[in-house]
XYZ file of C-alpha atoms in Angstrom:
118
model
C -0.018 -0.007 0.016
C 1.407 3.375 -1.032
C 1.215 5.712 1.975
C 1.844 8.973 0.109
C -0.904 8.742 -2.496
C -3.649 6.942 -0.490
C -3.492 8.827 2.794
C -3.806 12.539 3.245
C -2.550 13.799 6.559
C -5.083 15.745 8.545
C -4.071 19.255 9.574
C -4.242 19.797 13.308
C -7.279 21.914 14.502
C -4.945 23.898 16.599
C -3.720 26.030 13.581
C -7.152 27.742 13.610
C -6.877 28.651 17.260
C -3.472 30.116 16.751
C -4.573 32.052 13.719
C -7.529 33.464 15.627
C -5.454 34.295 18.643
C -3.122 36.384 16.413
C -5.553 37.944 14.032
C -8.445 39.010 16.438
C -6.293 41.113 18.754
C -4.154 42.404 15.866
C -7.154 43.564 13.817
C -8.675 44.980 17.030
C -5.738 46.905 18.237
C -4.667 48.322 14.804
C -7.832 50.373 14.082
C -7.887 51.571 17.744
C -4.210 52.820 17.422
C -5.042 54.425 14.074
C -7.957 56.420 15.520
C -5.970 57.274 18.621
C -3.118 58.594 16.464
C -5.480 60.711 14.520
C -7.205 62.114 17.578
C -3.918 62.785 19.437
C -2.334 64.548 16.538
C -0.210 67.517 17.462
C -1.751 71.033 17.073
C -0.941 73.061 13.992
C 0.538 76.474 14.610
C -0.894 79.474 13.018
C 2.489 80.618 11.933
C 6.030 79.167 11.931
C 8.675 81.844 11.922
C 12.445 81.863 11.301
C 15.096 83.185 13.702
C 14.920 86.667 12.241
C 11.067 86.836 12.508
C 10.094 86.095 8.902
C 7.179 83.788 8.313
C 8.252 80.437 6.913
C 4.981 78.492 6.888
C 1.431 79.621 7.562
C -0.830 77.165 9.429
C -3.360 77.026 6.534
C -0.568 75.604 4.271
C 0.082 72.556 6.534
C -3.047 70.533 5.693
C -2.261 71.010 2.021
C 1.048 69.254 2.451
C -0.291 65.709 1.993
C -1.640 66.656 -1.426
C 2.012 66.618 -2.581
C 2.180 62.927 -1.737
C -0.997 62.295 -3.668
C 0.163 64.427 -6.640
C 3.475 62.627 -7.079
C 2.326 59.095 -6.049
C 4.679 58.978 -3.013
C 2.274 57.045 -0.966
C 2.782 54.017 -3.227
C 6.415 53.634 -1.980
C 5.311 51.419 0.894
C 2.495 50.076 2.950
C 0.030 52.174 4.902
C 2.370 52.263 7.902
C 5.623 52.686 5.984
C 7.019 49.218 6.534
C 8.018 48.831 2.800
C 10.456 51.809 2.503
C 11.699 51.266 6.046
C 12.746 47.663 5.439
C 14.428 48.622 2.170
C 16.413 51.399 3.857
C 17.467 49.151 6.615
C 18.679 46.595 3.996
C 20.493 49.332 2.067
C 22.109 50.589 5.314
C 23.413 47.205 6.282
C 24.955 46.237 2.958
C 28.146 48.395 3.345
C 28.611 47.263 6.880
C 28.246 43.626 5.828
C 30.770 43.989 2.925
C 33.177 45.768 5.302
C 33.144 42.964 7.878
C 33.124 40.199 5.299
C 36.119 41.808 3.487
C 38.046 42.315 6.792
C 37.475 38.758 7.842
C 38.612 37.329 4.474
C 41.759 39.489 4.887
C 42.152 38.390 8.411
C 42.233 41.950 9.693
C 39.486 41.676 12.309
C 40.095 43.517 15.548
C 39.751 41.888 18.970
C 38.469 45.183 20.362
C 34.861 45.859 20.639
C 33.662 48.741 18.399
C 33.478 52.154 19.967
C 30.393 54.196 19.991
C 30.506 57.472 18.255
């Protein structure tokens, strides 16, 4: 008897419980935080001035700022919460560091000292 073709393994019913335990709180908390972020937004000043007193931005111009994102399609660069661009930037940031350490390891010039913080 061929076990692979005649018997289909049953999936454990616990995967549903795990999925529900993750999705329900996640999709409950996410909208709550979105509304809270919108309600707790910082106030918009009537005027932003420079050090010499000149007006740089008027408060009525601030709400029009997001229209620039819509006009140039800048919101398409990531997900709603910006995870797409952030992960790409992190990857781009780590590549020179990775190549530095891999080249110094291959040359045998690694230091025994711990790196100093700037």
